[in-house]
XYZ file of N, CA and C in Angstrom:
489
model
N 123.978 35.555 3.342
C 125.164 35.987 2.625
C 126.251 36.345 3.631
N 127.612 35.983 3.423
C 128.568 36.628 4.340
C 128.997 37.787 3.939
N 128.878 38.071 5.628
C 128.415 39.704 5.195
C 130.402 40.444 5.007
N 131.483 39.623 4.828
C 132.661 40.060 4.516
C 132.573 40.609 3.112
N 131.714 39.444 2.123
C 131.587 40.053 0.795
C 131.759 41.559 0.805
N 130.558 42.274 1.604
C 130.020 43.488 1.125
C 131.277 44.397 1.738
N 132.562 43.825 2.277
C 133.940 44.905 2.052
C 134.620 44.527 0.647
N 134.205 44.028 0.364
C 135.121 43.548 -0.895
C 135.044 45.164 -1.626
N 136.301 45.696 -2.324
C 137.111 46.688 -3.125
C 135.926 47.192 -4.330
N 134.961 45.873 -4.502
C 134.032 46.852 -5.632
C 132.732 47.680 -5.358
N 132.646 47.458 -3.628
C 131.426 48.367 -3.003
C 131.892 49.149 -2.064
N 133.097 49.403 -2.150
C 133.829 50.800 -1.511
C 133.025 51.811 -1.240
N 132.898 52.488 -0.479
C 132.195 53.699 -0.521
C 130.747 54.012 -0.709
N 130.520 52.612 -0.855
C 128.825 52.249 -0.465
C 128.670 51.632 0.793
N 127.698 52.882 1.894
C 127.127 52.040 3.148
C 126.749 50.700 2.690
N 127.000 50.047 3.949
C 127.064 48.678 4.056
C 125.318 48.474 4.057
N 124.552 49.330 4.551
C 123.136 49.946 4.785
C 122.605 49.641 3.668
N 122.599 50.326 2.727
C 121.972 50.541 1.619
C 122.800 49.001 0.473
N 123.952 48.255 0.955
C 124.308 47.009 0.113
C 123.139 46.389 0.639
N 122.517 46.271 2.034
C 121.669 45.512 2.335
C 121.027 45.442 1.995
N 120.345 46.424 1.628
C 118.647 46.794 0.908
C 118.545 46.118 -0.529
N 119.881 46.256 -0.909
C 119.944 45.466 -2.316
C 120.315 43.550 -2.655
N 119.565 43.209 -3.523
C 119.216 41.767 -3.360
C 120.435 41.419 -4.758
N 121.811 41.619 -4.033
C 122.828 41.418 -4.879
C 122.961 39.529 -5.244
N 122.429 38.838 -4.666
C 122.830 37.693 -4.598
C 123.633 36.977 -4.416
N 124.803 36.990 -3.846
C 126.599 36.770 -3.942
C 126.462 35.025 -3.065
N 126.886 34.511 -4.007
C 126.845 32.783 -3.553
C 128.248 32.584 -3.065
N 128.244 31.722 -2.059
C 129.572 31.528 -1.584
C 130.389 30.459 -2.261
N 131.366 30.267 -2.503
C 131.825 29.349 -3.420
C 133.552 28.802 -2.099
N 134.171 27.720 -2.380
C 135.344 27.282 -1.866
C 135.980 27.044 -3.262
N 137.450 27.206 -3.352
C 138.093 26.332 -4.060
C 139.201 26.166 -3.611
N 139.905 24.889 -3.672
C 141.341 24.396 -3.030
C 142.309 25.095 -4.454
N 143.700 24.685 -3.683
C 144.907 24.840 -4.051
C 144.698 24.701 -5.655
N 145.319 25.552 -6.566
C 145.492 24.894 -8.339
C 144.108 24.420 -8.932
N 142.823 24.749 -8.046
C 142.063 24.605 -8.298
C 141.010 25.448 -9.917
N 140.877 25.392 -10.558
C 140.400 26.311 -11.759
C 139.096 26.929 -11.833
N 139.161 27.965 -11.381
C 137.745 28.409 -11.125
C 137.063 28.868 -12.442
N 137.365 29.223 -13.982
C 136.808 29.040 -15.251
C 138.433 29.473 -15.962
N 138.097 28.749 -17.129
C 138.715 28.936 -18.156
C 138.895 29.627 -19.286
N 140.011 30.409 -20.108
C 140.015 31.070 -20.986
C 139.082 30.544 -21.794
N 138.128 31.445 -22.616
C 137.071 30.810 -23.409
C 135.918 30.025 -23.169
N 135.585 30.193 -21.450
C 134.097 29.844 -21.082
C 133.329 31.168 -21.091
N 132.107 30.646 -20.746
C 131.141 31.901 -20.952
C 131.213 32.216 -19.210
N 131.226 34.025 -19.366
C 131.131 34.420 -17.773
C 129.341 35.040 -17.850
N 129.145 34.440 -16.548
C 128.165 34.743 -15.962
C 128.385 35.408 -14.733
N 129.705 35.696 -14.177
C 129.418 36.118 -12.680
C 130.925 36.704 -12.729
N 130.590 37.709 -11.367
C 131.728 38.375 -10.887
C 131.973 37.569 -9.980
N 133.789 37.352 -9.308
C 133.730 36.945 -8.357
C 134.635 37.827 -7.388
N 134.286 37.746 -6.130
C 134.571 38.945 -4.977
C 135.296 37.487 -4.153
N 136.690 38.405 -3.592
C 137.620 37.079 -3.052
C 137.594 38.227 -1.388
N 136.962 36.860 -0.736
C 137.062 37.083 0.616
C 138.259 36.547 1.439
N 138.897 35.074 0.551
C 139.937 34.574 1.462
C 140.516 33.788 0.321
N 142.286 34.089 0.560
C 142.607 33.371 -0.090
C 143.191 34.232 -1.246
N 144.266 33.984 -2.144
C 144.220 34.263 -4.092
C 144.142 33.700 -4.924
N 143.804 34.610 -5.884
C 143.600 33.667 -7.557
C 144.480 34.526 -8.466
N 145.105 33.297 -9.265
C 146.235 34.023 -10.221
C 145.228 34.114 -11.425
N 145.200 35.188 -12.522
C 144.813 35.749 -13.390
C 145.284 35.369 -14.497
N 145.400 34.202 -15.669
C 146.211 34.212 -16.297
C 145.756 33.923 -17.597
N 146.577 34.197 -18.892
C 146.838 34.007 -19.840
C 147.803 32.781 -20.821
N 147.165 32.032 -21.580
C 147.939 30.982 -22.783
C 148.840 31.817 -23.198
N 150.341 32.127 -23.108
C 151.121 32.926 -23.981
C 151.878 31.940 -25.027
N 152.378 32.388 -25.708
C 153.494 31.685 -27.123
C 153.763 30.677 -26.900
N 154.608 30.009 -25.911
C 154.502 28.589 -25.771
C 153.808 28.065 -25.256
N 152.591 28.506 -24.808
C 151.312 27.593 -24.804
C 151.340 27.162 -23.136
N 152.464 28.382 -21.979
C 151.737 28.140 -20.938
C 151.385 29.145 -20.708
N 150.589 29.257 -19.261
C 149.969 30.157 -18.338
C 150.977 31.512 -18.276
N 150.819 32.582 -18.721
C 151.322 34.029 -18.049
C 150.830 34.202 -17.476
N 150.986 34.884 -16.264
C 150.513 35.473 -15.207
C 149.686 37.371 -15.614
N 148.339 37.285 -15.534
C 148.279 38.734 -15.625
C 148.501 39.841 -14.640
N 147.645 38.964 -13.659
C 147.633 39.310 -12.150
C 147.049 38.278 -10.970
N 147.172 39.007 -10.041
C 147.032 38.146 -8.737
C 146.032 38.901 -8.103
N 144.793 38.001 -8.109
C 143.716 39.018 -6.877
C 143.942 38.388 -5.856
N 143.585 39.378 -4.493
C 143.789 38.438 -3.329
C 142.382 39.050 -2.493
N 142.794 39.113 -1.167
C 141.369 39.303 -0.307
C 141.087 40.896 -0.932
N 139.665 41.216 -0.761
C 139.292 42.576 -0.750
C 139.274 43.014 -2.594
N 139.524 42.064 -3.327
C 140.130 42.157 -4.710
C 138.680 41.230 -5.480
N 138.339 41.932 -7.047
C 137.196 41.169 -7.301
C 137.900 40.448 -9.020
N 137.206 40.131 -10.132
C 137.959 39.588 -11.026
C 136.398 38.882 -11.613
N 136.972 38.845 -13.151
C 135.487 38.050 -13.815
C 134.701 39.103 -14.406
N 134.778 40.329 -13.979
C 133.725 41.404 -14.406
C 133.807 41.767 -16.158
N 134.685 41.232 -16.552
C 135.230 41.904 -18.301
C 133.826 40.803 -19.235
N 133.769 39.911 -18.809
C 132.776 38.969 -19.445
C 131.208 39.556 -19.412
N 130.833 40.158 -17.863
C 129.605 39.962 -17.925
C 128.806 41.727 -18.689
N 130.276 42.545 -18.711
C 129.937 43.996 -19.599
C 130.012 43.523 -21.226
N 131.159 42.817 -21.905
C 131.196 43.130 -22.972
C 130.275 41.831 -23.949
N 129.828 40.620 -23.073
C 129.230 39.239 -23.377
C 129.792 38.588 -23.952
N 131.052 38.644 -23.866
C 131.953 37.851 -24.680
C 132.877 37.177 -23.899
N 133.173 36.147 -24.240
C 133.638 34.435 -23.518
C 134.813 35.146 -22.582
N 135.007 34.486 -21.909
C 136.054 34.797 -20.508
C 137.846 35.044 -21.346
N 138.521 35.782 -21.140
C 139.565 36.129 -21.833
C 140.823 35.854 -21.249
N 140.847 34.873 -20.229
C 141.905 34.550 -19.043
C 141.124 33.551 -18.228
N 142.450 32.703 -17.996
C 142.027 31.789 -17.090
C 142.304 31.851 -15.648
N 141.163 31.956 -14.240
C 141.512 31.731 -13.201
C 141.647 30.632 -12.258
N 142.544 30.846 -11.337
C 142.925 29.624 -10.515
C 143.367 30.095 -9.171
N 142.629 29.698 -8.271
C 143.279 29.152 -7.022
C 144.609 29.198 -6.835
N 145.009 29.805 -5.994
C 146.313 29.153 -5.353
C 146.985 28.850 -4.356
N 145.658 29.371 -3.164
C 145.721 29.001 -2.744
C 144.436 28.379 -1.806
N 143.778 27.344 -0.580
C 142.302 27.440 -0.241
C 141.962 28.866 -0.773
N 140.314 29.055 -1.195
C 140.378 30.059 -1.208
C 138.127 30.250 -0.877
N 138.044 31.458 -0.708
C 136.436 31.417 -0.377
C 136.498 32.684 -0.907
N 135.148 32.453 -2.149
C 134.739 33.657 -2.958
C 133.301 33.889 -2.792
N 132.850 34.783 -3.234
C 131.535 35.388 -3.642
C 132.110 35.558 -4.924
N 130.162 34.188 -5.575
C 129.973 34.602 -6.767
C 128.676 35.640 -7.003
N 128.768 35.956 -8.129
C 127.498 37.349 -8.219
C 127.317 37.049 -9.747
N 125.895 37.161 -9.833
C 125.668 37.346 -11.468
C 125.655 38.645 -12.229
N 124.591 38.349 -13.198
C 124.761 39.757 -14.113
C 124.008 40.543 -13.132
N 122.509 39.852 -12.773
C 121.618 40.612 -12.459
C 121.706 41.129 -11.050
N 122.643 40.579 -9.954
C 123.417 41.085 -9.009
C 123.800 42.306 -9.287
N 125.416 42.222 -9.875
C 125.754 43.696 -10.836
C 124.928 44.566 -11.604
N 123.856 44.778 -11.848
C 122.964 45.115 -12.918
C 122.973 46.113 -11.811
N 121.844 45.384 -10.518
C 121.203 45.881 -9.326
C 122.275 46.846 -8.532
N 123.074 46.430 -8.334
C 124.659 47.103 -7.703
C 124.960 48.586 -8.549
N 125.329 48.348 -10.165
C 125.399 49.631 -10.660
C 124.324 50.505 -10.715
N 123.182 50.082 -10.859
C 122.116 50.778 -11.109
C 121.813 51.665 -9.972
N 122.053 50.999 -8.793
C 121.429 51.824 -7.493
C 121.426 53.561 -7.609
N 123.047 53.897 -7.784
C 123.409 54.959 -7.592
C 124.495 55.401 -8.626
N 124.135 57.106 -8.757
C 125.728 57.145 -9.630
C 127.035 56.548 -9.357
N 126.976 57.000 -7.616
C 128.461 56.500 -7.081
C 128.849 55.237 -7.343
N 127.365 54.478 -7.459
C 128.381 52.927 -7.433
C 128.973 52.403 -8.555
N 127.825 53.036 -9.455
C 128.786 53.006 -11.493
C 130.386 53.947 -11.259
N 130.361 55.039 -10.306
C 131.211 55.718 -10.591
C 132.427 55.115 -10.111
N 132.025 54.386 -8.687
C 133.360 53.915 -8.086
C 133.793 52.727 -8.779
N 132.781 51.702 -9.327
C 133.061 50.088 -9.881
C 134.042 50.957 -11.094
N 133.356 52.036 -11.921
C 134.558 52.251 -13.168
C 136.075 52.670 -12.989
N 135.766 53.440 -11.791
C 137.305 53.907 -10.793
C 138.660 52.747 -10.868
N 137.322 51.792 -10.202
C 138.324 50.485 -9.779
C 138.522 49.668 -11.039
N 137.792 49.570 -11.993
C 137.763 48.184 -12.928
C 138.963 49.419 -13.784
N 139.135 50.817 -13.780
C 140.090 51.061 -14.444
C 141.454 50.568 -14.344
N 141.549 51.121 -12.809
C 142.766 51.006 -12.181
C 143.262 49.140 -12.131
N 142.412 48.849 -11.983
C 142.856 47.260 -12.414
C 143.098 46.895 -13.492
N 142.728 47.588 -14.686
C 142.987 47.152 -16.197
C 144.296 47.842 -16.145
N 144.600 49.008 -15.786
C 145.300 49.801 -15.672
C 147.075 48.800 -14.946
N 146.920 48.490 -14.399
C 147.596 47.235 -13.709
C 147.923 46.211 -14.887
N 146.913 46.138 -15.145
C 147.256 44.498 -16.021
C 148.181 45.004 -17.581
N 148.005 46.425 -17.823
C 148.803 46.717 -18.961
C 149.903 47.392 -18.611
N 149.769 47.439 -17.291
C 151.997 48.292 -17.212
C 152.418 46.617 -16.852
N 151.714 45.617 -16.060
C 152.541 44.290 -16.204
C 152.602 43.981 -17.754
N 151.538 43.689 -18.380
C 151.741 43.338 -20.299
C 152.856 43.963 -20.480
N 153.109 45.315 -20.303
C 154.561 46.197 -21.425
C 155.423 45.639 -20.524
N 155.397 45.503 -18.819
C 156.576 44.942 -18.526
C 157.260 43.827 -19.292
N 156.497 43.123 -19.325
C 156.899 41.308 -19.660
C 157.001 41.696 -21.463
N 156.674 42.623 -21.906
C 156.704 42.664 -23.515
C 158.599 43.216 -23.677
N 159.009 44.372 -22.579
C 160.097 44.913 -22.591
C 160.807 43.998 -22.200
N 160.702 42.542 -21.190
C 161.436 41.956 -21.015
C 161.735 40.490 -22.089
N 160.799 40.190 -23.220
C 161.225 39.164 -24.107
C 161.753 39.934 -24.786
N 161.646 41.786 -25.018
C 162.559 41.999 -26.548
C 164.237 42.373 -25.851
N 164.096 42.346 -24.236
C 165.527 42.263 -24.009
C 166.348 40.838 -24.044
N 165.149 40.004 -24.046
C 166.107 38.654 -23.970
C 166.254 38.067 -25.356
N 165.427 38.790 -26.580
C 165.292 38.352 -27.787
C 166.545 39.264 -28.397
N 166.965 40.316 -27.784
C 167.820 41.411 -28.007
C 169.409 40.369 -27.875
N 169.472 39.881 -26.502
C 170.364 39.128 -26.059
C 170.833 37.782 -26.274
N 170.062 36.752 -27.051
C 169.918 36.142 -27.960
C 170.458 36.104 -29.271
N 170.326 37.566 -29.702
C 171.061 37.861 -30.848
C 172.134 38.400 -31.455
N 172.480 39.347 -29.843
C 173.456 39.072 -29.490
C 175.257 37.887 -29.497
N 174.290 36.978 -28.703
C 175.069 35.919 -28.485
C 175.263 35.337 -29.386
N 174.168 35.082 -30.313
C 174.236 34.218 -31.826
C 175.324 35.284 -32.380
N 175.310 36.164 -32.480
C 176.458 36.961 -33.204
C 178.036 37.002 -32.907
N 177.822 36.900 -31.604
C 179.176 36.757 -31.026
C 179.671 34.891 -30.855
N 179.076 33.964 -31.128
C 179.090 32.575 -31.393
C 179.777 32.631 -32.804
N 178.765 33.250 -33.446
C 179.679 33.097 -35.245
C 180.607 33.703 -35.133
N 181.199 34.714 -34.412
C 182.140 35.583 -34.881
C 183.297 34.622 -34.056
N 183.014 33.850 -33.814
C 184.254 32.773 -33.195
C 184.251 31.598 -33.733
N 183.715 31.318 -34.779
C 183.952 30.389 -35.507
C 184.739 30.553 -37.027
């Protein structure tokens, strides 16, 4: 296993010592440029831990392209929402650039939280603060269509009023 995985942001504060002892499994994976590493509505089986490289986080919005939720990059993990709640992947990721991940399954993570309180305590720390992220960007981008839907109607108003 490369042993960069075990800095990755979701084993913070766990000796590197005691990651050893544990038979996390983390497979190394490559993917190039625009490359799609799963799709909104596949089944997740695995976390993935980004050693090199980013992956944009994204969402099908209203007209039917890609929103951006977020951007993981090195030290940053992503995929974990599938393998807690068992329900199909809720965003699509991609490459954007080369990139080299660690994949991990359930039973990886199983082994990882289970060890210790700290490590349930710190993975919930972080998987907050990252959800936490992804909903002040959502209200951003929500405050910014009702200003342009605002402005829009605007203009339509001030169009008729000149005719």
């Amino acid at each position: 296993m490369n042993p960069v995985f075990l800095q990755n942001a979701l084993f913070g504060g766990i000796p590197r010592e005691e990651l050893h002892g544990l038979d996390l499994a983390i497979e190394e994976c490559h993917f190039g440029p625009d490359e799609v590493i799963f799709e909104e509505g596949d089944e997740g089986e695995h976390v993935y831990l980004v050693a090199e490289g980013s992956v944009r986080i994204s969402k099908k919005g209203r007209l039917g392209r890609q929103e951006t939720l977020t951007i993981q990059s090195e030290g940053g993990f992503f995929g974990e929402m599938a393998l807690f709640d068992h329900q199909l992947r809720s965003a699509r990721a991609t490459a954007l650039e080369p990139c080299i991940l660690g994949r991990m399954g359930r039973d990886g993570l199983d082994r990882f939280l289970s060890h210790s309180p700290e490590a349930a305590l710190h993975f919930i720390r972080t998987f907050s603060k990252q959800l936490r992220s992804a909903s002040s960007l959502f209200i951003k981008e929500l405050q910014n269509a009702e200003r342009l839907s605002l402005v829009g109607t605007m203009m339509s108003s001030i169009v008729h009023d000149f005719r």
